[in-house]
């Protein structure tokens, strides 16, 4: 099982006047190599659930196992390392840095991985071609169209995909749309 | 290649491109910062070079100087005092000296005139070493003067080889310039006139039985404090100054001058620190957003701090090197022309001394601590505060 959630509850601002129960007692199982879609009314907690799966926030209670790791027991530092190895993010508002070029934006998740410059460039180039944005590579991300921006966000979410040779040992990255 | 090292190189790459992206802002900070370091460093170099020069020149001064006080003011010393002092055990020689100030109405300069007795002054030959041109005349000669360089220039500009001064009764006395002091000693000799003691007596109308002060030369330097005490006991109305006391006075004078200017510089420095703090600490929402995004994308807090550290180090380090190099050139090759008026000038005539800054590690370290460190702190700490916020609450702002 790639993702397992058991009795996950998330309460924002617990104990305060503005307390929000965003998730209550969620069970969820997702297998490797599947494509899943989460639907629901606005404000029902989709983003919250994906943030928990993406190890960005911790559930208030319940048990989670994400790609073999149990985030509840992990310090923030480990989650960061886990995130950059196994998880790709596409945000609702993309969260692309407008001052950086398209190429630099896609490279960002690779910087702390310690890959060589060549290896980074190869991966980024492959994705630029795959998403037909090669001709925008050196444009500042703030100056491309909305559709292109979306493709940049997807490319960035996939860039930390481990190379085919190590697929057997590494779990395939999870891409979440938050 | 080692993953940790490559990662760090990648981070430096990222830093360089982000510095370049904000090149206008970074260049302006670098220029202002280099300017401040330039001022502070120039100033520090000048103070040190000046103190050295002054203390150097003092080495030829007598071990003990005797003055006489009357109603708390300095007056003439009777020459009999000299005989009394000469009888004290350990005193090698007592030489009367005359000195005074001469106000030159044409240039508005206050010149220092010293009359020396070459026949009795043990350091007569040493005086030769301080001359850039000419030499000290044979003992017994009169009508000669040794002058500082600015006086020589004034005389030359009048188109004569003689220095003319007025006695109190306004009669004129003329002296042949036989030597000019070396530029190295300018800080002390620039406005100095040395002449024969008899000529000086004549110039100031001082009685033959008196002098302005007495120079006491001592056989054994260890005995100086002891002998000074004995002289003070024997001559109740005398003020006894030892060379070390005089050198302390110089240091206080330089200290005061540099203290005054330091206050001005510290103000500039404080202004810069506030400016730097403002620039660096007011993390714009954009920068805060960048930090949060980087964290979610898998950057550790230490990676983000490394970027800020390198940013600060490159800007501050560049400014430090530029500022210190500029200061050295300013002091060594342009004689600290910007500080001239505060630092030197025992009289209105400003000495044009050759300053040789002694590059001391401690000085550079001091400047480093007062400039680079605050700036680094101002760049790294705000980023750190923003980066340690867990992604949890950071995300809520998105
Ligand atoms: N950081 C937060 N602090 C407080 N309340 C939050 C926070 N994030 C989301 N919420 C609330 O939690 C509920 C679920 O939000 P979210 O998961 O973003 O919904 P969705 O993505 O399904 O539209 C909403 O009522 C929202 O207002
Ligand atoms: Mg949502």
Coordinates of C-alpha atoms and ligand atoms in Angstrom, one line a residue:
Chain A
X1 CA 0.0 0.0 0.0
X2 CA 1.4 3.3 -1.0
X3 CA -0.8 5.5 1.1
X4 CA -2.7 4.4 4.2
X5 CA -4.8 6.6 6.5
X6 CA -6.7 5.3 9.5
X7 CA -9.1 7.4 11.6
X8 CA -7.4 10.7 10.5
X9 CA -8.9 13.8 12.0
X10 CA -7.7 17.3 11.4
X11 CA -8.9 20.2 13.6
X12 CA -7.6 23.7 12.9
X13 CA -7.2 26.1 15.8
X14 CA -8.3 23.5 18.3
X15 CA -9.9 24.9 21.4
X16 CA -10.2 28.4 20.1
X17 CA -13.3 30.3 19.0
X18 CA -12.4 29.8 15.3
X19 CA -12.0 26.0 15.6
X20 CA -12.6 24.2 12.4
X21 CA -12.9 20.4 12.1
X22 CA -11.7 20.0 8.5
X23 CA -11.4 16.1 8.5
X24 CA -13.2 13.6 10.8
X25 CA -12.2 10.0 11.1
X26 CA -10.9 9.4 7.6
X27 CA -9.8 5.9 6.4
X28 CA -8.1 5.7 3.1
X29 CA -6.0 3.2 1.2
X30 CA -4.2 3.9 -2.2
X31 CA -2.2 1.3 -4.1
X32 CA 1.0 1.9 -6.0
X33 CA 0.8 2.8 -9.8
X34 CA -2.7 4.1 -9.6
X35 CA -4.2 7.4 -10.6
X36 CA -6.8 8.7 -8.1
X37 CA -9.2 11.6 -8.0
X38 CA -10.6 13.2 -5.0
X39 CA -13.9 15.1 -5.4
X40 CA -15.9 17.2 -3.0
X41 CA -17.7 20.4 -2.3
X42 CA -15.5 23.5 -1.8
X43 CA -14.3 23.6 1.8
X44 CA -15.0 20.0 2.6
X45 CA -11.4 19.3 3.3
X46 CA -9.7 18.1 0.1
X47 CA -6.7 20.4 0.4
X48 CA -6.3 19.5 4.0
X49 CA -6.3 15.8 3.2
X50 CA -3.8 16.2 0.4
X51 CA -1.5 18.3 2.7
X52 CA -1.6 15.5 5.2
X53 CA -0.7 12.9 2.5
X54 CA 2.0 15.3 1.3
X55 CA 3.5 15.4 4.8
X56 CA 3.1 19.2 4.9
X57 CA 0.8 19.2 7.9
X58 CA 0.2 16.7 10.6
X59 CA -3.2 15.2 11.5
X60 CA -4.6 16.1 14.9
X61 CA -5.2 12.4 15.5
X62 CA -5.2 9.1 13.5
X63 CA -2.5 7.0 11.9
X64 CA -0.9 7.6 8.5
X65 CA 1.7 5.7 6.5
X66 CA 3.0 7.5 3.4
X67 CA 5.3 5.5 1.1
X68 CA 6.5 3.4 3.9
X69 CA 7.0 6.2 6.4
X70 CA 4.9 7.1 9.4
X71 CA 5.0 10.9 9.5
X72 CA 3.5 11.2 12.9
X73 CA 6.8 10.0 14.5
X74 CA 9.1 12.1 12.3
X75 CA 10.7 15.4 13.1
X76 CA 10.1 18.2 10.5
X77 CA 13.6 17.7 9.1
X78 CA 12.9 14.1 8.1
X79 CA 9.6 15.0 6.5
X80 CA 11.4 17.5 4.4
X81 CA 13.8 14.9 3.1
X82 CA 10.9 12.5 2.6
X83 CA 9.0 15.1 0.7
X84 CA 11.8 15.9 -1.7
X85 CA 12.4 12.2 -2.4
X86 CA 8.9 10.9 -2.8
X87 CA 6.3 13.6 -3.2
X88 CA 5.5 16.1 -6.0
X89 CA 3.2 19.1 -5.4
X90 CA 0.9 21.0 -7.6
X91 CA -0.8 23.8 -5.8
X92 CA -4.2 25.2 -6.6
X93 CA -2.5 28.5 -7.3
X94 CA 0.6 26.7 -8.7
X95 CA 3.0 28.6 -6.3
X96 CA 5.5 29.2 -9.1
X97 CA 8.1 31.9 -8.3
X98 CA 7.4 34.6 -10.9
X99 CA 10.9 36.1 -10.8
X100 CA 12.7 32.8 -11.6
X101 CA 12.8 31.4 -15.2
X102 CA 10.6 28.4 -16.1
X103 CA 13.7 26.2 -16.1
X104 CA 14.8 27.5 -12.6
X105 CA 11.4 26.9 -11.2
X106 CA 11.3 23.3 -12.4
X107 CA 14.9 22.8 -11.1
X108 CA 14.0 23.9 -7.5
X109 CA 13.1 20.5 -6.0
X110 CA 16.4 19.1 -7.4
X111 CA 18.7 21.6 -5.8
X112 CA 18.8 20.0 -2.3
X113 CA 19.1 16.5 -3.8
X114 CA 22.8 16.9 -4.5
X115 CA 22.5 15.9 -8.2
X116 CA 25.2 17.0 -10.6
X117 CA 24.4 20.0 -12.7
X118 CA 24.3 17.8 -15.8
X119 CA 21.9 15.3 -14.3
X120 CA 19.6 18.2 -13.2
X121 CA 19.7 19.8 -16.6
X122 CA 18.9 16.5 -18.3
X123 CA 15.8 15.8 -16.2
X124 CA 14.5 19.4 -16.6
X125 CA 15.1 19.3 -20.3
X126 CA 13.2 16.0 -20.6
X127 CA 10.2 17.5 -18.8
X128 CA 10.3 20.7 -20.7
X129 CA 10.0 18.7 -24.0
X130 CA 7.5 16.3 -22.6
X131 CA 5.2 19.2 -21.6
X132 CA 6.0 21.3 -24.8
X133 CA 7.3 24.3 -22.9
X134 CA 10.9 24.0 -24.1
X135 CA 10.6 27.3 -26.0
X136 CA 9.7 29.0 -22.7
X137 CA 12.6 27.6 -20.7
X138 CA 14.4 30.9 -20.2
X139 CA 11.3 33.0 -19.7
X140 CA 10.5 34.4 -16.3
X141 CA 7.7 32.3 -15.0
X142 CA 5.7 35.5 -14.3
X143 CA 5.5 36.2 -18.0
X144 CA 3.9 33.0 -19.5
X145 CA 0.3 32.1 -20.1
X146 CA -1.9 30.4 -17.5
X147 CA -1.9 27.1 -19.4
X148 CA 1.9 27.1 -19.7
X149 CA 2.1 27.9 -16.0
X150 CA 0.0 24.9 -15.2
X151 CA 2.3 22.7 -17.2
X152 CA 5.3 24.2 -15.4
X153 CA 3.7 23.3 -12.1
X154 CA 3.1 19.7 -13.2
X155 CA 6.7 19.4 -14.5
X156 CA 8.0 20.7 -11.2
X157 CA 5.9 18.1 -9.4
X158 CA 7.4 15.3 -11.4
X159 CA 11.0 16.4 -11.6
X160 CA 12.1 14.5 -8.5
X161 CA 10.9 11.3 -10.1
X162 CA 13.8 8.9 -9.6
X163 CA 15.5 7.7 -12.8
X164 CA 14.2 4.4 -14.2
X165 CA 17.2 2.4 -12.9
X166 CA 16.2 2.9 -9.3
X167 CA 12.5 2.5 -9.7
X168 CA 12.7 -0.9 -8.2
X169 CA 14.2 0.3 -4.9
X170 CA 12.5 3.7 -4.6
X171 CA 8.7 4.1 -4.4
X172 CA 7.3 5.9 -7.3
X173 CA 6.7 9.5 -6.3
X174 CA 3.2 10.6 -5.3
X175 CA 2.0 13.7 -7.0
X176 CA -0.6 15.6 -5.1
X177 CA -2.6 18.5 -6.2
X178 CA -3.1 20.6 -3.2
Chain B
X1 CA 31.0 13.3 -6.7
X2 CA 30.1 13.7 -3.1
X3 CA 26.4 14.4 -2.8
X4 CA 26.8 16.9 0.1
X5 CA 29.3 19.0 -1.8
X6 CA 27.3 19.0 -5.0
X7 CA 24.3 20.0 -3.1
X8 CA 26.2 22.9 -1.7
X9 CA 27.5 23.9 -5.1
X10 CA 23.9 23.8 -6.4
X11 CA 22.9 26.1 -3.5
X12 CA 25.7 28.5 -4.4
X13 CA 24.5 28.4 -8.0
X14 CA 21.0 29.3 -6.8
X15 CA 22.4 32.1 -4.6
X16 CA 24.4 33.6 -7.5
X17 CA 21.4 33.6 -9.8
X18 CA 19.2 35.2 -7.1
X19 CA 21.8 37.8 -6.4
X20 CA 21.9 38.5 -10.1
X21 CA 18.1 38.7 -10.2
X22 CA 18.1 41.5 -7.6
X23 CA 21.3 43.0 -8.9
X24 CA 20.1 46.6 -8.6
X25 CA 19.3 46.3 -5.0
X26 CA 22.4 44.2 -4.1
X27 CA 24.7 46.6 -6.0
X28 CA 23.3 49.6 -4.1
X29 CA 23.7 47.9 -0.8
X30 CA 27.3 46.9 -1.8
X31 CA 28.2 50.4 -2.8
X32 CA 26.8 52.1 0.4
X33 CA 28.4 49.4 2.5
X34 CA 31.8 49.6 0.8
X35 CA 31.6 53.4 1.4
X36 CA 31.1 53.0 5.1
X37 CA 33.8 50.4 5.4
X38 CA 36.1 52.7 3.4
X39 CA 35.5 55.6 5.9
X40 CA 35.9 53.4 9.0
X41 CA 39.0 51.7 7.6
X42 CA 40.7 54.8 6.3
X43 CA 40.2 56.4 9.7
X44 CA 41.6 53.5 11.6
X45 CA 44.6 53.3 9.3
X46 CA 45.3 57.1 9.6
X47 CA 45.0 57.0 13.4
X48 CA 47.5 54.2 13.7
X49 CA 49.9 55.7 11.2
X50 CA 49.8 59.0 12.9
X51 CA 50.4 57.7 16.4
X52 CA 53.4 55.7 15.1
X53 CA 54.9 58.7 13.4
X54 CA 54.5 60.9 16.4
X55 CA 55.9 58.4 18.8
X56 CA 58.7 57.7 16.5
X57 CA 59.8 61.4 16.5
X58 CA 59.7 61.4 20.2
X59 CA 62.5 59.0 20.4
X60 CA 65.0 61.8 20.0
X61 CA 63.4 64.0 22.7
X62 CA 65.2 64.5 26.1
X63 CA 64.4 62.0 28.9
X64 CA 63.3 64.7 31.2
X65 CA 62.1 68.3 30.6
X66 CA 61.9 70.9 33.4
X67 CA 59.5 73.8 33.2
X68 CA 58.7 76.4 35.8
X69 CA 55.3 77.4 37.0
X70 CA 54.2 80.7 38.4
X71 CA 50.5 81.2 39.3
X72 CA 49.9 77.9 37.5
X73 CA 51.3 79.2 34.3
X74 CA 54.5 78.3 32.6
X75 CA 57.2 81.0 33.0
X76 CA 60.9 81.2 32.3
X77 CA 63.3 78.9 34.1
X78 CA 66.4 80.6 35.7
X79 CA 69.6 79.0 34.4
X80 CA 70.7 78.4 38.0
X81 CA 68.1 75.7 38.2
X82 CA 70.2 73.9 35.7
X83 CA 73.3 74.0 37.9
X84 CA 71.2 72.6 40.8
X85 CA 69.9 69.7 38.6
X86 CA 73.3 69.0 37.2
X87 CA 74.6 68.2 40.6
X88 CA 72.0 65.4 41.1
X89 CA 73.7 62.0 40.8
X90 CA 73.0 60.3 37.4
X91 CA 72.3 63.4 35.4
X92 CA 74.6 63.5 32.3
X93 CA 73.8 66.9 30.9
X94 CA 71.3 69.8 31.4
X95 CA 70.7 71.9 28.3
X96 CA 68.6 75.0 28.4
X97 CA 66.1 75.4 25.6
X98 CA 63.9 78.3 24.4
X99 CA 60.7 77.9 22.6
X100 CA 57.7 79.8 21.8
X101 CA 55.0 80.4 19.3
X102 CA 55.3 82.9 16.5
X103 CA 52.1 84.0 14.8
X104 CA 52.6 84.7 11.1
X105 CA 50.0 87.3 10.1
X106 CA 50.4 86.7 6.4
X107 CA 49.6 83.0 6.4
X108 CA 47.6 83.0 9.7
X109 CA 49.8 80.2 10.9
X110 CA 51.0 79.7 14.4
X111 CA 54.7 78.6 14.1
X112 CA 56.6 76.8 16.8
X113 CA 60.1 78.2 17.4
X114 CA 62.7 76.2 19.3
X115 CA 66.1 77.6 20.2
X116 CA 68.7 74.8 20.9
X117 CA 72.3 74.9 22.3
X118 CA 74.1 72.8 19.8
X119 CA 77.3 72.9 21.8
X120 CA 75.7 71.2 24.7
X121 CA 72.9 69.2 23.2
X122 CA 74.0 65.6 23.1
X123 CA 71.7 64.8 20.3
X124 CA 73.1 67.4 17.9
X125 CA 74.2 64.9 15.3
X126 CA 70.9 63.0 15.6
X127 CA 69.1 66.2 14.4
X128 CA 70.9 65.7 11.1
X129 CA 69.0 62.5 10.6
X130 CA 65.7 64.2 10.6
X131 CA 66.6 66.5 7.8
X132 CA 65.6 65.9 4.2
X133 CA 68.0 68.5 2.8
X134 CA 70.8 70.6 4.2
X135 CA 72.5 70.0 7.5
X136 CA 72.8 71.2 11.1
X137 CA 75.4 74.0 11.3
X138 CA 78.6 73.7 13.4
X139 CA 78.1 74.5 17.1
X140 CA 78.6 78.1 17.8
X141 CA 77.2 79.4 14.5
X142 CA 74.2 81.7 14.5
X143 CA 71.7 83.2 12.1
X144 CA 70.6 79.8 10.8
X145 CA 67.3 78.0 11.0
X146 CA 66.0 74.5 10.3
X147 CA 62.4 74.6 9.2
X148 CA 59.5 72.3 8.3
X149 CA 58.5 71.9 4.8
X150 CA 55.5 74.2 4.7
X151 CA 57.6 77.0 6.1
X152 CA 60.2 76.4 3.5
X153 CA 57.5 76.6 0.8
X154 CA 56.2 79.9 2.2
X155 CA 59.7 81.4 2.2
X156 CA 60.3 80.2 -1.3
X157 CA 57.1 81.6 -2.6
X158 CA 58.3 85.0 -1.4
X159 CA 61.4 84.5 -3.6
X160 CA 64.1 84.7 -1.0
X161 CA 66.4 82.2 0.8
X162 CA 65.9 83.9 4.1
X163 CA 63.3 83.6 6.8
X164 CA 62.3 87.0 8.2
X165 CA 60.6 87.2 11.7
X166 CA 59.7 90.2 13.8
X167 CA 60.9 90.7 17.4
X168 CA 58.4 92.0 20.0
X169 CA 59.5 95.6 19.2
X170 CA 58.7 94.9 15.5
X171 CA 62.3 95.1 14.4
X172 CA 63.0 92.4 11.8
X173 CA 65.4 89.5 12.1
X174 CA 66.5 87.3 9.2
X175 CA 67.8 83.8 9.2
X176 CA 69.4 81.6 6.5
X177 CA 67.6 78.3 6.0
X178 CA 70.3 75.6 6.3
X179 CA 68.1 72.6 6.6
X180 CA 64.6 71.3 6.0
X181 CA 63.0 68.5 8.0
X182 CA 62.0 65.3 6.5
X183 CA 58.4 64.8 5.4
X184 CA 58.2 61.7 7.7
X185 CA 58.3 63.9 10.7
X186 CA 55.8 66.4 9.3
X187 CA 53.2 65.7 11.9
X188 CA 55.5 67.4 14.5
X189 CA 57.9 69.5 12.4
X190 CA 55.8 70.9 9.6
X191 CA 55.3 74.2 11.4
X192 CA 58.6 74.0 13.3
X193 CA 61.5 76.4 13.3
X194 CA 64.7 75.3 15.0
X195 CA 67.4 78.0 15.6
X196 CA 70.4 78.7 17.8
X197 CA 69.5 79.4 21.4
X198 CA 71.1 82.9 21.3
X199 CA 69.0 83.9 18.2
X200 CA 65.8 82.6 19.9
X201 CA 66.6 84.7 23.1
X202 CA 67.1 87.7 20.8
X203 CA 63.9 87.0 18.9
X204 CA 61.6 86.6 22.0
X205 CA 63.5 89.1 24.1
X206 CA 64.3 86.5 26.9
X207 CA 67.0 87.4 29.5
X208 CA 70.4 85.6 29.1
X209 CA 70.0 84.2 32.6
X210 CA 66.8 82.3 31.7
X211 CA 65.3 79.7 29.4
X212 CA 61.9 78.4 28.5
X213 CA 62.7 74.9 29.8
X214 CA 65.6 72.7 30.6
X215 CA 66.3 69.4 28.9
X216 CA 67.8 66.8 31.2
X217 CA 69.8 63.9 29.7
X218 CA 70.2 60.9 32.0
X219 CA 73.0 58.3 31.9
X220 CA 70.9 55.4 32.9
X221 CA 67.3 55.3 31.5
X222 CA 66.1 53.1 34.4
X223 CA 66.9 56.0 36.7
X224 CA 64.6 58.5 34.9
X225 CA 61.6 58.2 37.3
X226 CA 63.9 58.4 40.3
X227 CA 65.8 61.4 39.1
X228 CA 62.6 63.1 38.1
X229 CA 61.3 62.7 41.6
X230 CA 64.6 64.1 43.0
X231 CA 64.4 67.2 40.7
X232 CA 60.7 67.8 41.7
X233 CA 61.7 67.7 45.4
X234 CA 64.7 70.0 44.9
X235 CA 62.7 72.6 42.8
X236 CA 59.3 73.1 44.3
X237 CA 58.0 75.4 41.6
X238 CA 59.2 73.2 38.7
X239 CA 57.1 70.9 36.6
X240 CA 59.1 67.8 35.7
X241 CA 58.0 66.0 32.6
X242 CA 59.4 62.6 31.5
X243 CA 59.4 61.4 27.9
X244 CA 56.8 58.8 28.7
X245 CA 54.5 61.4 30.1
X246 CA 54.8 63.4 27.0
X247 CA 54.2 60.5 24.7
X248 CA 51.1 59.8 26.7
X249 CA 50.0 63.4 26.1
X250 CA 50.4 62.9 22.4
X251 CA 48.4 59.7 22.5
X252 CA 45.6 61.6 24.4
X253 CA 45.6 64.3 21.8
X254 CA 45.4 61.9 18.9
X255 CA 43.0 59.9 20.9
X256 CA 40.8 62.9 21.4
X257 CA 40.9 63.8 17.8
X258 CA 40.2 60.3 16.6
X259 CA 37.5 60.0 19.3
X260 CA 35.7 62.9 17.9
X261 CA 35.8 61.6 14.4
X262 CA 34.9 58.1 15.6
X263 CA 31.7 59.5 16.9
X264 CA 30.9 60.9 13.5
X265 CA 31.8 57.6 11.9
X266 CA 29.9 55.5 14.3
X267 CA 26.9 57.6 13.5
X268 CA 27.4 56.7 9.8
X269 CA 27.8 53.1 10.8
X270 CA 24.7 53.1 12.9
X271 CA 22.8 54.6 10.0
X272 CA 24.0 51.8 7.8
X273 CA 23.2 49.1 10.2
X274 CA 19.7 50.4 10.5
X275 CA 19.5 50.6 6.7
X276 CA 20.8 47.1 6.3
X277 CA 18.4 45.8 9.0
X278 CA 15.5 47.5 7.3
X279 CA 16.5 46.0 3.9
X280 CA 17.2 42.6 5.2
X281 CA 14.8 42.1 8.1
X282 CA 11.7 43.5 6.4
X283 CA 11.4 40.2 4.5
X284 CA 8.8 41.1 1.8
X285 CA 5.8 38.9 1.5
X286 CA 7.4 37.7 -1.7
X287 CA 10.5 36.5 0.1
X288 CA 8.5 34.9 2.8
X289 CA 6.5 33.1 0.1
X290 CA 9.7 32.0 -1.6
X291 CA 10.9 30.5 1.7
X292 CA 7.7 28.6 2.3
X293 CA 7.6 27.2 -1.3
X294 CA 11.2 26.1 -1.0
X295 CA 10.4 24.3 2.2
X296 CA 7.5 22.5 0.8
X297 CA 9.6 21.5 -2.2
X298 CA 12.0 19.8 0.1
X299 CA 14.5 22.4 1.0
X300 CA 15.7 22.1 4.6
X301 CA 15.9 25.1 6.9
X302 CA 19.7 24.9 6.7
X303 CA 19.6 25.0 2.8
X304 CA 17.5 28.2 2.9
X305 CA 19.9 29.7 5.5
X306 CA 22.9 28.7 3.4
X307 CA 21.4 30.7 0.5
X308 CA 21.0 33.8 2.8
X309 CA 24.4 33.2 4.3
X310 CA 26.1 33.2 0.9
X311 CA 24.1 36.2 -0.2
X312 CA 25.2 38.2 2.8
X313 CA 28.7 36.9 2.7
X314 CA 29.2 37.8 -1.0
X315 CA 27.7 41.3 -0.6
X316 CA 29.4 42.0 2.7
X317 CA 32.7 40.3 1.8
X318 CA 32.8 42.2 -1.5
X319 CA 32.1 45.5 0.3
X320 CA 34.7 44.7 2.9
X321 CA 37.5 43.9 0.4
X322 CA 36.6 46.9 -1.7
X323 CA 36.3 49.2 1.3
X324 CA 39.6 48.2 2.9
X325 CA 41.5 48.2 -0.4
X326 CA 40.1 51.6 -1.2
X327 CA 41.0 52.8 2.3
X328 CA 44.6 51.6 2.0
X329 CA 45.0 53.3 -1.3
X330 CA 43.4 56.5 0.1
X331 CA 45.8 56.5 3.1
X332 CA 49.0 55.3 1.4
X333 CA 48.8 57.0 -1.9
X334 CA 46.5 60.0 -1.4
X335 CA 47.7 60.7 2.2
X336 CA 44.1 60.3 3.5
X337 CA 43.2 63.6 1.9
X338 CA 39.6 63.3 3.1
X339 CA 40.6 63.3 6.7
X340 CA 43.3 65.9 6.6
X341 CA 41.6 68.6 8.5
X342 CA 40.4 66.5 11.4
X343 CA 43.4 64.4 12.0
X344 CA 46.6 66.5 11.6
X345 CA 47.5 70.1 11.6
X346 CA 49.1 71.2 14.8
X347 CA 48.7 74.6 13.3
X348 CA 46.8 76.2 10.5
X349 CA 49.3 74.9 8.0
X350 CA 48.3 71.4 7.3
X351 CA 51.2 69.0 7.2
X352 CA 51.5 66.9 4.1
X353 CA 53.0 63.9 5.7
X354 CA 53.6 60.6 4.1
X355 CA 51.4 58.1 5.9
X356 CA 52.3 54.5 5.8
X357 CA 49.4 52.5 7.1
X358 CA 50.6 49.4 9.0
X359 CA 48.2 46.7 8.1
X360 CA 47.5 44.9 11.3
X361 CA 45.3 41.8 11.4
X362 CA 43.7 43.1 14.6
X363 CA 42.6 46.3 12.9
X364 CA 41.1 44.4 10.0
X365 CA 39.4 42.1 12.4
X366 CA 38.0 45.0 14.3
X367 CA 36.5 46.6 11.2
X368 CA 35.2 43.2 10.1
X369 CA 33.4 42.8 13.4
X370 CA 31.8 46.2 13.3
X371 CA 30.6 46.0 9.7
X372 CA 30.4 42.6 8.2
X373 CA 29.0 40.7 11.2
X374 CA 26.0 43.0 11.8
X375 CA 25.2 42.9 8.2
X376 CA 25.4 39.1 8.1
X377 CA 23.2 38.9 11.2
X378 CA 20.7 41.2 9.6
X379 CA 20.5 39.0 6.5
X380 CA 20.4 35.6 8.1
X381 CA 18.4 36.0 11.3
X382 CA 15.1 37.2 9.6
X383 CA 15.3 34.3 7.1
X384 CA 15.9 31.9 9.9
X385 CA 12.9 33.2 11.9
X386 CA 10.8 32.7 8.8
X387 CA 12.3 29.3 7.8
X388 CA 11.8 27.6 11.2
X389 CA 8.1 28.2 11.1
X390 CA 6.6 24.7 10.4
X391 CA 5.1 24.3 6.9
X392 CA 1.9 23.7 8.7
X393 CA 1.2 27.3 9.6
X394 CA 3.2 28.7 6.8
X395 CA 0.9 27.0 4.3
X396 CA -2.2 28.6 5.8
X397 CA -1.1 31.8 4.2
X398 CA -1.4 30.4 0.7
Ligands
LIG1 N1 -4.9 26.8 8.0 C1 -6.2 26.8 8.3 N2 -6.6 27.3 9.5 C2 -8.0 27.3 9.7 N3 -8.9 26.8 9.0 C3 -8.5 26.2 7.8 C4 -7.1 26.2 7.4 N4 -7.0 25.6 6.2 C5 -8.3 25.2 5.8 N5 -9.2 25.6 6.8 C6 -10.6 25.3 6.8 O1 -10.7 24.0 6.7 C7 -11.8 23.6 5.9 C8 -11.3 22.7 4.8 O2 -10.5 23.5 3.9 P1 -9.8 22.9 2.6 O3 -9.1 21.6 3.0 O4 -8.9 23.9 2.0 O5 -11.0 22.6 1.7 P2 -11.1 22.3 0.1 O6 -9.7 22.2 -0.4 O7 -11.8 21.0 0.0 O8 -11.8 23.4 -0.5 C9 -12.4 24.9 5.3 O9 -13.5 25.2 6.1 C10 -11.3 25.9 5.6 O10 -11.8 27.2 5.8
LIG2 MG1 -8.7 23.3 -1.8

